[in-house]
XYZ file of C-alpha atoms in Angstrom:
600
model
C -3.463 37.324 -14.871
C -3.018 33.927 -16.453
C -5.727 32.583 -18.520
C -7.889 29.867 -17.113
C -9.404 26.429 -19.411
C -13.065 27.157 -17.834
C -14.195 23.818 -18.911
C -11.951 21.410 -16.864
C -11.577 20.889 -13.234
C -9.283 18.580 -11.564
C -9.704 17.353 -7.868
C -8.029 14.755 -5.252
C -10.155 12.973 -3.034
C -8.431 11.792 0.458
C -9.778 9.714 2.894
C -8.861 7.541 5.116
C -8.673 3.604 4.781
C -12.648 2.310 4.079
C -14.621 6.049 4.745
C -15.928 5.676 1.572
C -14.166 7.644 -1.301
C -14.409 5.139 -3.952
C -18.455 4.082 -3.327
C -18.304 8.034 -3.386
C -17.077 7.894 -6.629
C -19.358 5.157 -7.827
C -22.094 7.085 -6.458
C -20.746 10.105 -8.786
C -20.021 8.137 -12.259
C -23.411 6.826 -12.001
C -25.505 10.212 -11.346
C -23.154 11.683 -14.127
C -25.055 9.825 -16.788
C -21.559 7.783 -17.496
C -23.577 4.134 -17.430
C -26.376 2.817 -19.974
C -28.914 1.799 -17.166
C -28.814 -1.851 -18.126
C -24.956 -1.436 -18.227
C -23.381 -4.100 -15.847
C -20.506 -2.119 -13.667
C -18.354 -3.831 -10.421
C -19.262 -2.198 -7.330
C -15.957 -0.448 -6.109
C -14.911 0.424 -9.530
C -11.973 2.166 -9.031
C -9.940 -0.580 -7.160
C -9.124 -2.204 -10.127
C -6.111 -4.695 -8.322
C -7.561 -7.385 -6.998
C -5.350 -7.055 -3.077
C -6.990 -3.394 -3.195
C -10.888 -5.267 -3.322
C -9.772 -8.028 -0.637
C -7.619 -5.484 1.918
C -9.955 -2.352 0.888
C -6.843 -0.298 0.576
C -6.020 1.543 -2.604
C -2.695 0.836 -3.468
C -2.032 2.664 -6.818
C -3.190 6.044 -7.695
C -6.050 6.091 -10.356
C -7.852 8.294 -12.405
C -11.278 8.511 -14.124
C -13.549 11.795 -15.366
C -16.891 12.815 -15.682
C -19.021 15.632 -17.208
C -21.513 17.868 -15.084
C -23.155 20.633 -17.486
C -20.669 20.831 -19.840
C -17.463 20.715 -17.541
C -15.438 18.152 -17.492
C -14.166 17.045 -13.511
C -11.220 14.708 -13.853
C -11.392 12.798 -10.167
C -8.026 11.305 -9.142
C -8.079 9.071 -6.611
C -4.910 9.024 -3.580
C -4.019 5.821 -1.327
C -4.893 6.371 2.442
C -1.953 4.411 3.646
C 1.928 5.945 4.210
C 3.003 3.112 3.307
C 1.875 4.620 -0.787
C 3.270 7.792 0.128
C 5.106 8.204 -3.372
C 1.894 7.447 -4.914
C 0.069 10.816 -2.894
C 3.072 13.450 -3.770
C 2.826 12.717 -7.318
C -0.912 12.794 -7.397
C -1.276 16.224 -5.929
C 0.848 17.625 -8.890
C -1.904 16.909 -10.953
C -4.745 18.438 -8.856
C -6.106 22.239 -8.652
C -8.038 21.149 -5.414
C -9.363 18.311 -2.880
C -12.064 16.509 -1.838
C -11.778 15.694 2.007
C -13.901 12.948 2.670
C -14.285 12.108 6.053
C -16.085 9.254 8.237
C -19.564 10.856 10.550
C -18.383 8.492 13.342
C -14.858 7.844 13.407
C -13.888 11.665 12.063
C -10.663 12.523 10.324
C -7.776 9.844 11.311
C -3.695 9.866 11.077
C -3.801 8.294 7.672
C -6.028 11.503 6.198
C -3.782 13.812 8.318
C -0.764 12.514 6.071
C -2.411 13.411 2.626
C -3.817 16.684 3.855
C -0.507 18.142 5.155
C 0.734 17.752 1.924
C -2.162 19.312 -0.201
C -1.847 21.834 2.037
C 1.752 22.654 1.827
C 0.992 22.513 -2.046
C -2.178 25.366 -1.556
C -4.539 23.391 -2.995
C -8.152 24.515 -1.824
C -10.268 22.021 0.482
C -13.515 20.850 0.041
C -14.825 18.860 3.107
C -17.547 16.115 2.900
C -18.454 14.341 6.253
C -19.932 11.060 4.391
C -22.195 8.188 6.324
C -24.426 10.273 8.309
C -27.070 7.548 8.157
C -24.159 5.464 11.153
C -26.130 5.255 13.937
C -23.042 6.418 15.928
C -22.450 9.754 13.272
C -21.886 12.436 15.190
C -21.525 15.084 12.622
C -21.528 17.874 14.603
C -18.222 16.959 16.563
C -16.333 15.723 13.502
C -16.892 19.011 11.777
C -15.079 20.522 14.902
C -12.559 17.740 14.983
C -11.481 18.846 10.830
C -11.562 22.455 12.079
C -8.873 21.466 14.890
C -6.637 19.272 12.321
C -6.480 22.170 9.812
C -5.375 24.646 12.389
C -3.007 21.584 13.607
C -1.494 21.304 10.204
C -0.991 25.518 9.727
C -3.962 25.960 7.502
C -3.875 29.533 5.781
C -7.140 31.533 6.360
C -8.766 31.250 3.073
C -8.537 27.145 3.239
C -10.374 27.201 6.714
C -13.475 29.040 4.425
C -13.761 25.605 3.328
C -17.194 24.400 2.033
C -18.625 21.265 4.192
C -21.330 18.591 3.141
C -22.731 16.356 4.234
C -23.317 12.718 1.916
C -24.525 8.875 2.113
C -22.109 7.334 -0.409
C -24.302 4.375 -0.810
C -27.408 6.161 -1.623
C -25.577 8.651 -3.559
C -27.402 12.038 -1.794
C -25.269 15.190 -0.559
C -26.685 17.939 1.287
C -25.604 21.166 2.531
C -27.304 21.219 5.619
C -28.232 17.626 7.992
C -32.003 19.370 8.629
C -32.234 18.991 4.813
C -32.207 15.655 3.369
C -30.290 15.019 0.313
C -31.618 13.813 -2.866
C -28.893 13.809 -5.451
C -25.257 14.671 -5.475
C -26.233 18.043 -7.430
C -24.517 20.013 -4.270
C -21.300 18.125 -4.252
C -21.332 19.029 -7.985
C -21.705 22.797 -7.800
C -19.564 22.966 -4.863
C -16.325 21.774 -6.936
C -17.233 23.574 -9.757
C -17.370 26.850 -7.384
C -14.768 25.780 -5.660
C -12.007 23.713 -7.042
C -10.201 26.565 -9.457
C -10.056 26.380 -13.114
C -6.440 24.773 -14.831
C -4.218 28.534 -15.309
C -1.844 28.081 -17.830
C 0.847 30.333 -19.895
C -0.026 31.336 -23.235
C 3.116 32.087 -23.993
C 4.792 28.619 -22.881
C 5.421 25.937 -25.029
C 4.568 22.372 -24.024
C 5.043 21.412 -20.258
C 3.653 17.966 -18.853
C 4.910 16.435 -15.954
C 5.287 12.317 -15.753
C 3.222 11.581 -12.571
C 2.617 7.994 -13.157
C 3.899 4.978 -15.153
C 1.988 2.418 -16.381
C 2.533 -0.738 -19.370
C 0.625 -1.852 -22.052
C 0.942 -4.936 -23.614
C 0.160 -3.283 -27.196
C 1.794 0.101 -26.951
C 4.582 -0.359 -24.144
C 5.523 2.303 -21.851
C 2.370 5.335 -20.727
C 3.153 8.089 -19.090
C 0.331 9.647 -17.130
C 0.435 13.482 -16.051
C -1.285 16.792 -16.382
C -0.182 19.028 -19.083
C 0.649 22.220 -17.227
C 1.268 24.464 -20.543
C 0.916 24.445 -24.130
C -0.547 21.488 -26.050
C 0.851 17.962 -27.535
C -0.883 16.351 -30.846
C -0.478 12.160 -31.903
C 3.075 12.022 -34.072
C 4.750 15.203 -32.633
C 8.161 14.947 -31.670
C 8.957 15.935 -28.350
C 11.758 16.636 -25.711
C 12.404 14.538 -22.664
C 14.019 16.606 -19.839
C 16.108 14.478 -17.105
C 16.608 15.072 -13.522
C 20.484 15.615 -14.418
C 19.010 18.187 -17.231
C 20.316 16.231 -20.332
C 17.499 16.236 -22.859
C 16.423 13.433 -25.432
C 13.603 13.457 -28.096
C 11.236 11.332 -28.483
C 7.791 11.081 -30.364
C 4.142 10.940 -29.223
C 3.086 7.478 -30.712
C -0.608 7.714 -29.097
C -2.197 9.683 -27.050
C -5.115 8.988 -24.889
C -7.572 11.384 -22.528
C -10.256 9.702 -19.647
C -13.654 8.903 -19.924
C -15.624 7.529 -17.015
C -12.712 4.392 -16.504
C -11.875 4.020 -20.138
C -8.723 4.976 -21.743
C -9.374 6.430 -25.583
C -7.394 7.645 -28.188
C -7.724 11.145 -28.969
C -6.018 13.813 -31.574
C -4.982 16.854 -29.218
C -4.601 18.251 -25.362
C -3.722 21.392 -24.561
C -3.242 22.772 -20.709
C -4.841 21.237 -17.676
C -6.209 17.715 -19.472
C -4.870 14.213 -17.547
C -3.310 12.412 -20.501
C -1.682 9.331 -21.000
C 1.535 9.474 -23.426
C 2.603 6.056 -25.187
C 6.285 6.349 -27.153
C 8.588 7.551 -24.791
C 10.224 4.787 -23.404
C 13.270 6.668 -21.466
C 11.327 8.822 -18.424
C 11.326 8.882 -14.688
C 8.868 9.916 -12.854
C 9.142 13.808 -11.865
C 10.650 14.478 -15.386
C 9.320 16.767 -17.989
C 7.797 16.404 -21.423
C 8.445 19.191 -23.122
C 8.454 20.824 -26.568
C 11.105 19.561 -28.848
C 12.440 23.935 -29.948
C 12.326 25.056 -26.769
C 12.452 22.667 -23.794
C 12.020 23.932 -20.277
C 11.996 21.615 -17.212
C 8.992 21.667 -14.515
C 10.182 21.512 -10.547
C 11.021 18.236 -9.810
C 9.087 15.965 -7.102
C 10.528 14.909 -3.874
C 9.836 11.379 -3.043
C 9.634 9.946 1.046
C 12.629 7.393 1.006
C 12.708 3.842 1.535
C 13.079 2.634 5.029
C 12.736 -1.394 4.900
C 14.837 -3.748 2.613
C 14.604 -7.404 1.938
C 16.048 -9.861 -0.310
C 14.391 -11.498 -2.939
C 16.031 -14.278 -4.646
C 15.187 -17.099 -7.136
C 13.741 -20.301 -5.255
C 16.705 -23.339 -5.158
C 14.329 -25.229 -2.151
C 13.750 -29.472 -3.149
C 10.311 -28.082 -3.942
C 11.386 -25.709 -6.678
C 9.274 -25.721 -10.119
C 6.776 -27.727 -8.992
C 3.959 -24.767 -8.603
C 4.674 -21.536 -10.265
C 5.289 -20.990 -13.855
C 8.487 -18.356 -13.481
C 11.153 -19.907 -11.530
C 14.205 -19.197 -12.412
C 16.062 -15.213 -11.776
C 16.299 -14.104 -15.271
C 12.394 -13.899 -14.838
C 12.744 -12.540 -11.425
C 14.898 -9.899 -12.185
C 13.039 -9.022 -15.049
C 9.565 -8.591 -13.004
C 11.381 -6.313 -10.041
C 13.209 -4.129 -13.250
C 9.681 -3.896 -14.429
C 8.183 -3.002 -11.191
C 11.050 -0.870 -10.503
C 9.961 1.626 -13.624
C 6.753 2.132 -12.942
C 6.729 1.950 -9.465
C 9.126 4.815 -7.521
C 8.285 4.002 -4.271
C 10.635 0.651 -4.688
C 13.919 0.169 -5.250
C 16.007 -2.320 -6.305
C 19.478 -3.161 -6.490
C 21.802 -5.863 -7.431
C 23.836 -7.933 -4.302
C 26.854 -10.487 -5.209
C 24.883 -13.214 -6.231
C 23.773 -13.491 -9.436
C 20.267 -15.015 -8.502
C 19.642 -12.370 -5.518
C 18.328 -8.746 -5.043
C 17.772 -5.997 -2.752
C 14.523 -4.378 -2.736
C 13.205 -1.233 -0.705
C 10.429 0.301 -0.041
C 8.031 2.491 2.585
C 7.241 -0.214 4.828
C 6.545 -4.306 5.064
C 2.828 -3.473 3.948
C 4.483 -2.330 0.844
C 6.249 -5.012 0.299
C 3.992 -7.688 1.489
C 2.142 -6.653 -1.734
C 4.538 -6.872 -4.351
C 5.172 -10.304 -3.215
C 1.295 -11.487 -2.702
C 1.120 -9.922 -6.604
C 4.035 -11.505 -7.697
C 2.668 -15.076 -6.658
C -0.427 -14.557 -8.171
C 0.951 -13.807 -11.081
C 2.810 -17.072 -10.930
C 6.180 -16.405 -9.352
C 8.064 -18.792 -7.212
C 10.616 -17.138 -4.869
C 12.241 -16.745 -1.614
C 12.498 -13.933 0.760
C 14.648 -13.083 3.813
C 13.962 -11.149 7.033
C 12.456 -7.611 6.561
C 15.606 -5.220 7.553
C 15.444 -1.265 8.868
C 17.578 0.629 6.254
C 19.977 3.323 8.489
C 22.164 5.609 7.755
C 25.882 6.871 8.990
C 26.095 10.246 10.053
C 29.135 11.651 12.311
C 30.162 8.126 12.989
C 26.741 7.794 15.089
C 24.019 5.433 13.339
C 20.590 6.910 12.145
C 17.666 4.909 12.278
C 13.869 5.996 10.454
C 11.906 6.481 13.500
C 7.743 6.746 13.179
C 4.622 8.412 14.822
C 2.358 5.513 15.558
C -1.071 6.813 16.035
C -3.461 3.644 17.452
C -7.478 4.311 17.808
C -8.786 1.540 20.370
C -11.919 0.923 22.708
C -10.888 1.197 26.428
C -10.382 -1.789 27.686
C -7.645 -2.444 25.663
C -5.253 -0.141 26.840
C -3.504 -2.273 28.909
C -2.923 -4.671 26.508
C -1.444 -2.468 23.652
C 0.975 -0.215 26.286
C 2.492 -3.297 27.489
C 3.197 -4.701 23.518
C 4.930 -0.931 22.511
C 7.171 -0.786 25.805
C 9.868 -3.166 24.723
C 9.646 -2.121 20.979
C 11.067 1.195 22.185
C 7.903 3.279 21.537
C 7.549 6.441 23.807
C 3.746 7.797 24.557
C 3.660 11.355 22.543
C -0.459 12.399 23.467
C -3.321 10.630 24.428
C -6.740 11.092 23.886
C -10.198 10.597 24.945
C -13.318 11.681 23.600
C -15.700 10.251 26.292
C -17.088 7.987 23.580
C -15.388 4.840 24.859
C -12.759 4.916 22.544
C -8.956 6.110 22.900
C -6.424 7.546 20.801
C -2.723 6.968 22.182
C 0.162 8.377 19.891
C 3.978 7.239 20.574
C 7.102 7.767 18.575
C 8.803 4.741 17.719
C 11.631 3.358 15.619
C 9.878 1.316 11.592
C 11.880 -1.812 13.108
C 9.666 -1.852 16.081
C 6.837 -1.917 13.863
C 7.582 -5.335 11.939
C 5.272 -7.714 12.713
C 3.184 -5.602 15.413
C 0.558 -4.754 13.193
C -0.907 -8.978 13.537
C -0.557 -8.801 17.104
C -2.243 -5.776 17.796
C -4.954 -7.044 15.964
C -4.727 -9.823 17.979
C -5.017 -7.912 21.229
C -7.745 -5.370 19.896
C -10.215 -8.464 18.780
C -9.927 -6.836 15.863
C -11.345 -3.267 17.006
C -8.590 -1.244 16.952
C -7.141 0.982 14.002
C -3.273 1.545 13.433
C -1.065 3.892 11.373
C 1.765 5.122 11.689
C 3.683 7.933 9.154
C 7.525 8.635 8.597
C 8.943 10.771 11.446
C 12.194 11.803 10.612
C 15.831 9.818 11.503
C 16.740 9.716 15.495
C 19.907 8.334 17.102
C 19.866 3.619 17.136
C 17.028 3.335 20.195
C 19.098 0.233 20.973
C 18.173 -3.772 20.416
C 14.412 -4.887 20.268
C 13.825 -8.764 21.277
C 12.703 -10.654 18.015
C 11.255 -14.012 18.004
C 12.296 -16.035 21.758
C 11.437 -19.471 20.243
C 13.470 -21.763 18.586
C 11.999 -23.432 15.159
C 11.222 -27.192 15.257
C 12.726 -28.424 11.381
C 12.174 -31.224 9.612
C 14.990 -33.914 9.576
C 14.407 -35.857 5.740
C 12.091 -35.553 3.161
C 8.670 -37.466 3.402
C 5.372 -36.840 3.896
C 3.627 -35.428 7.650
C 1.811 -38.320 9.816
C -0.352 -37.850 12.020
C 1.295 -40.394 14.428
C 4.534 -38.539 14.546
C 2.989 -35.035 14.922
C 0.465 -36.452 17.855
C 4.163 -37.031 19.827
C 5.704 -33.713 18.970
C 2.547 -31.806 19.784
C 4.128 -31.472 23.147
C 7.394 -30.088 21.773
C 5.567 -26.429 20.619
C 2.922 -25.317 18.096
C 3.007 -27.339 14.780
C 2.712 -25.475 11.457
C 1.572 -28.223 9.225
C -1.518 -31.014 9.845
C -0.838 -34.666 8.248
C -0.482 -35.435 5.106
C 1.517 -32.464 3.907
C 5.133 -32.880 1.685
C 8.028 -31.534 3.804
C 11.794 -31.676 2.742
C 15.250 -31.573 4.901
C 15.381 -27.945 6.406
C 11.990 -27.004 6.302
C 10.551 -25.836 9.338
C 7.761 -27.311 10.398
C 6.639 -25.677 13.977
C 8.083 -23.285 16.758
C 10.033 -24.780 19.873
C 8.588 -23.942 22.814
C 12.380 -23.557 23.683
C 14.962 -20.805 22.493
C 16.835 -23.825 20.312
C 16.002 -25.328 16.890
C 15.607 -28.831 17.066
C 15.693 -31.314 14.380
C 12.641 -33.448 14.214
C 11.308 -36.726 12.119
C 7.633 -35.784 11.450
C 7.786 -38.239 8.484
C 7.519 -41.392 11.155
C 5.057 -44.242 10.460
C 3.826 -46.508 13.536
C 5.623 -49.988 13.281
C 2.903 -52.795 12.492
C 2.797 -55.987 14.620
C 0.707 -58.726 14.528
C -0.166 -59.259 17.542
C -3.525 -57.657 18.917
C -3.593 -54.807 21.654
C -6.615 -53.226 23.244
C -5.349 -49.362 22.941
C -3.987 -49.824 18.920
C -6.224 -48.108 17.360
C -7.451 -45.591 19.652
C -8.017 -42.163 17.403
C -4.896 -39.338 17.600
C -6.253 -36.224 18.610
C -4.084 -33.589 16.704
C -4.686 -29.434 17.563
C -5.054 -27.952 14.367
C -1.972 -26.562 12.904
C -1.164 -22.565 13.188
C -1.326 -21.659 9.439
C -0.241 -17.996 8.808
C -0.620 -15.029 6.140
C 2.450 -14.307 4.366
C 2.875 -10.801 7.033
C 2.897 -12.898 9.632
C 5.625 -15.003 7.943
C 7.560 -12.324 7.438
C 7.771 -11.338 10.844
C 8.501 -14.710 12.155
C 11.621 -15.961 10.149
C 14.915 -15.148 11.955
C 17.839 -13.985 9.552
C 19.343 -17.318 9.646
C 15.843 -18.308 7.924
C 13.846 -17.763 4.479
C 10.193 -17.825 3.093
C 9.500 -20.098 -0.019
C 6.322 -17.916 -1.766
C 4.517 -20.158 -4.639
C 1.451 -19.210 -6.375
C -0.212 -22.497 -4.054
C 2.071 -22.424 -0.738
C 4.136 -20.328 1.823
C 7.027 -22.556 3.683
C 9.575 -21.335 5.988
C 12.988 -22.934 5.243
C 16.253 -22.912 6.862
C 18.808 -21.073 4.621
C 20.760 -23.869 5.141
C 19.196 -27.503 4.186
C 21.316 -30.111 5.519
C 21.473 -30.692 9.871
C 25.074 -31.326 9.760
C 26.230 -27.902 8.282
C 23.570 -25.667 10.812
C 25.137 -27.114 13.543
């Protein structure tokens, strides 16, 4: 038998999108005696990235620990969405258990399936905690049955169906074991992972082992590298080995160490087996790679990562606009932000094209990428980006495409409406399902390009009710063409500024993008045709003034407001012949070519 660290215990939690996991874990920092009472602490703590408070997603995979009698339970934290699904294998390497937390009403959805196959393919033991029970819709009863069904579903072993349940109200911070028995604290949930969740095992004999599961920067002390040590121990100022996917090893030294407490990074001396540390000093590591000691260095497995399916290209912004807004503009900078994103981020990659200014960067999905760019532009970047592409691959001589299982939770009446929206985007029905509770859940099998942009308009169609996600489904044979965008663009003719005289006449022409008043340049587009063909327009034209008096002159314009939309929606709109301008202030759709004379 290997010798167990008694004092540590390290769990996942996985939930779906907004079920509650991080006021869960708000809930348990608090009761852990982490906070001064007067201590003033965000709510949502652990979404630290601003997109990840306004889209309540979690993008990036966190950590944070706390101490319950004397045992200290580091709490890592995985993103719901596919889209992250690097983020999820990596975190589960540094887990000896989970935390399923799962909705009273809604119950456990596709996104939770995704995160629980794998913890279950790596053995980890479950703990389940059905969480809002004071919904007025909860139905605990039937979820528990509905977690029973999705653990057979996903080839459970025996001893993980034993699993523990409770039952919790995040946002009072109770658990209970049993709904006739209200909760008071989250004591339960406490002993339950304690009794549950194993102790760290470790090799006495081994020397140093600690796997990079995460990257992150520091401005003071560069490169971190976050992971679990898995055997022996590592000190501040040791020299250490560095063990490559290829299995060429390089040494490198420990410059500072640092454990968790509560949200805080600090420095300490020593870890030995089963702590979550972060390493600064080694500058030279992928993610998967091994740490270990610098006599006798022995490589961990390696972790497989879900591969890239989308590309686009990013390149530097050359519009008439350029400079005006951001403060990096020009592609030394660019580059330099994707090579940095590129290192701690393995879910993207990105590579260099023939221009010198341009580059190619995939990922899991446009979510994924829609990110990086809405961080970029906070951050201050100006750049352009083309249409999202589906990445295939050659086989045989026949052409692979990533196909997807779309799983879509809607009320009734909608039906209709979403069946007739995933016909022509190739989609074919897998299951459907009805509970009886007025709601639906259809599942199809579809190829990621019939996916871009659908995600708006189902929204669209749902009033907003509906719930989407779809995971990676293997490659299938090309499904054959799927009908972009029918509409032609409308595009600005010479640089000026919008009237509202001009757009009141091309109103008629399609939808307008822009309101009076707004700077437009030669190329930009500044509405959709109602027609399949671009046409050139002059929205820059001023009424002529006479002098001679009319009764109608002055009669007010009555404008429709213009169709403004989020940079997804963008995204899915522009053609290939087209490109997005992003700037910290602005999105503008541009032709790639300016000047009328050389489209045409």
């Amino acid at each position: 038998m290997m010798p167990q660290r008694e004092t540590i215990r390290n769990v996942a939690i996985i939930a779906h999108v907004d079920h509650g996991k991080t006021t869960l874990v708000d809930a348990m920092l608090w009761q852990s005696g982490l906070f001064r009472e007067n201590e003033s602490v965000p709510e949502r703590i652990m979404d630290s990235i601003d997109l990840e408070r306004e889209k309540g997603i979690t993008i990036m995979a966190k950590n944070t620990a706390i101490t319950y009698r004397s045992v200290r339970i580091n709490i890592v934290d995985t993103p719901g969405h596919a889209d992250f699904g690097s983020e999820v294998e990596r975190t589960l390497t540094l887990v000896d258990g989970v935390l399923l937390l799962v909705d009273a009403a809604e119950g456990p959805l596709p996104q939770t399936r995704f995160v629980l196959k794998k913890a279950l393919e790596a053995g980890l033991p479950p703990i389940v905690v059905i969480n809002k029970i004071d919904r007025g819709d909860a139905r605990p009863a039937e979820v528990l049955d509905e977690v029973y069904d999705l653990f057979i579903d996903l080839d459970a072993t025996e001893d993980q169906l034993e699993f523990p349940v409770l039952y919790t109200n995040a946002r009072l911070g109770t658990a209970t074991r049993d709904l006739k028995e209200p909760g008071r604290l989250l004591e339960p949930l406490f002993e339950t992972i304690l009794a549950t969740v194993p102790a760290p095992r470790f090799d006495e004999g081994a020397g140093l082992q600690f796997r990079a599961a995460m990257l992150d920067w520091d401005d003071y002390v560069g490169r971190l590298v976050i992971g679990r040590i898995v055997n022996g121990r590592v000190r501040q100022a040791e020299r250490v080995a560095v063990v490559h996917r290829d299995g060429s090893v390089e040494s490198a030294k420990v410059t500072v160490l640092y454990g968790y407490e509560g949200l805080k990074r600090i420095e300490i001396d020593e870890a030995s087996a089963g702590d979550l540390v972060a390493i600064a000093g080694i500058e030279s590591i992928e993610i998967g790679e091994t740490v270990a000691d610098a006599e006798q260095p022995r490589a961990l497995p390696l972790i497989r990562i879900d591969e890239p399916t989308v590309s686009m290209l990013f390149c530097a912004n050359v519009s008439p606009f350029a400079g005006r807004e951001g403060r990096f503009v020009t592609s030394p900078q660019l580059r330099e932000r994707l090579w940095k994103e590129r290192r701690v981020n393995v879910g993207i990659r990105v590579e260099e094209t023939d221009s010198p200014d341009t580059f190619r960067v995939s990922g899991r999905g446009e979510l994924q990428l829609a990110i990086l760019i809405e961080m970029m532009r906070r951050e201050g970047f100006e750049l352009e980006v083309g249409k999202p592409e589906i990445i295939t691959r050659q086989v045989d001589g026949r052409t692979l495409e990533p196909m997807e299982h779309l799983v879509i939770d809607i009320p009734e009446e909608y039906i209709g409406a979403v069946t007739q929206k995933i016909g022509p985007r190739r989609g074919t029905m897998v299951k459907v399902v009805n509970h009886g509770t007025g709601r639906v859940r259809l599942e199809y099998r579809l190829p990621a390009r019939g996916l871009i942009g659908y995600r708006t308009e189902f929204l669209t169609d749902t009033r907003g009710t509906g719930l989407l996600n779809h995971l990676f489904d293997g490659w299938d044979e090309w499904q054959g063409d799927i009908a972009h965008r029918q509409n032609g663009a409308l595009v600005a003719d010479r640089t000026g500024r919008t009237t509202a005289y001009a757009i009141d006449h091309l109103q008629e022409r399609g939808v307008m993008f822009l309101g009076p008043g707004a700077e437009v340049y030669e190329g930009q587009i500044v509405g959709e045709n109602s027609r399949t063909t671009d046409i050139d327009v002059n929205i820059t034209k001023e009424k002529k003034l006479t002098n001679m008096r009319s009764s109608t002159a002055d009669e007010g314009v009555k404008l429709t407001p213009p169709h403004v939309m989020s940079l997804e929606q963008c995204l899915e709109w522009i053609r290939d012949d087209e490109l997005l301008e992003v700037t910290p202030k602005s999105l503008r759709l541009r032709k790639r070519q300016l000047s009328g004379r050389r489209r045409f």
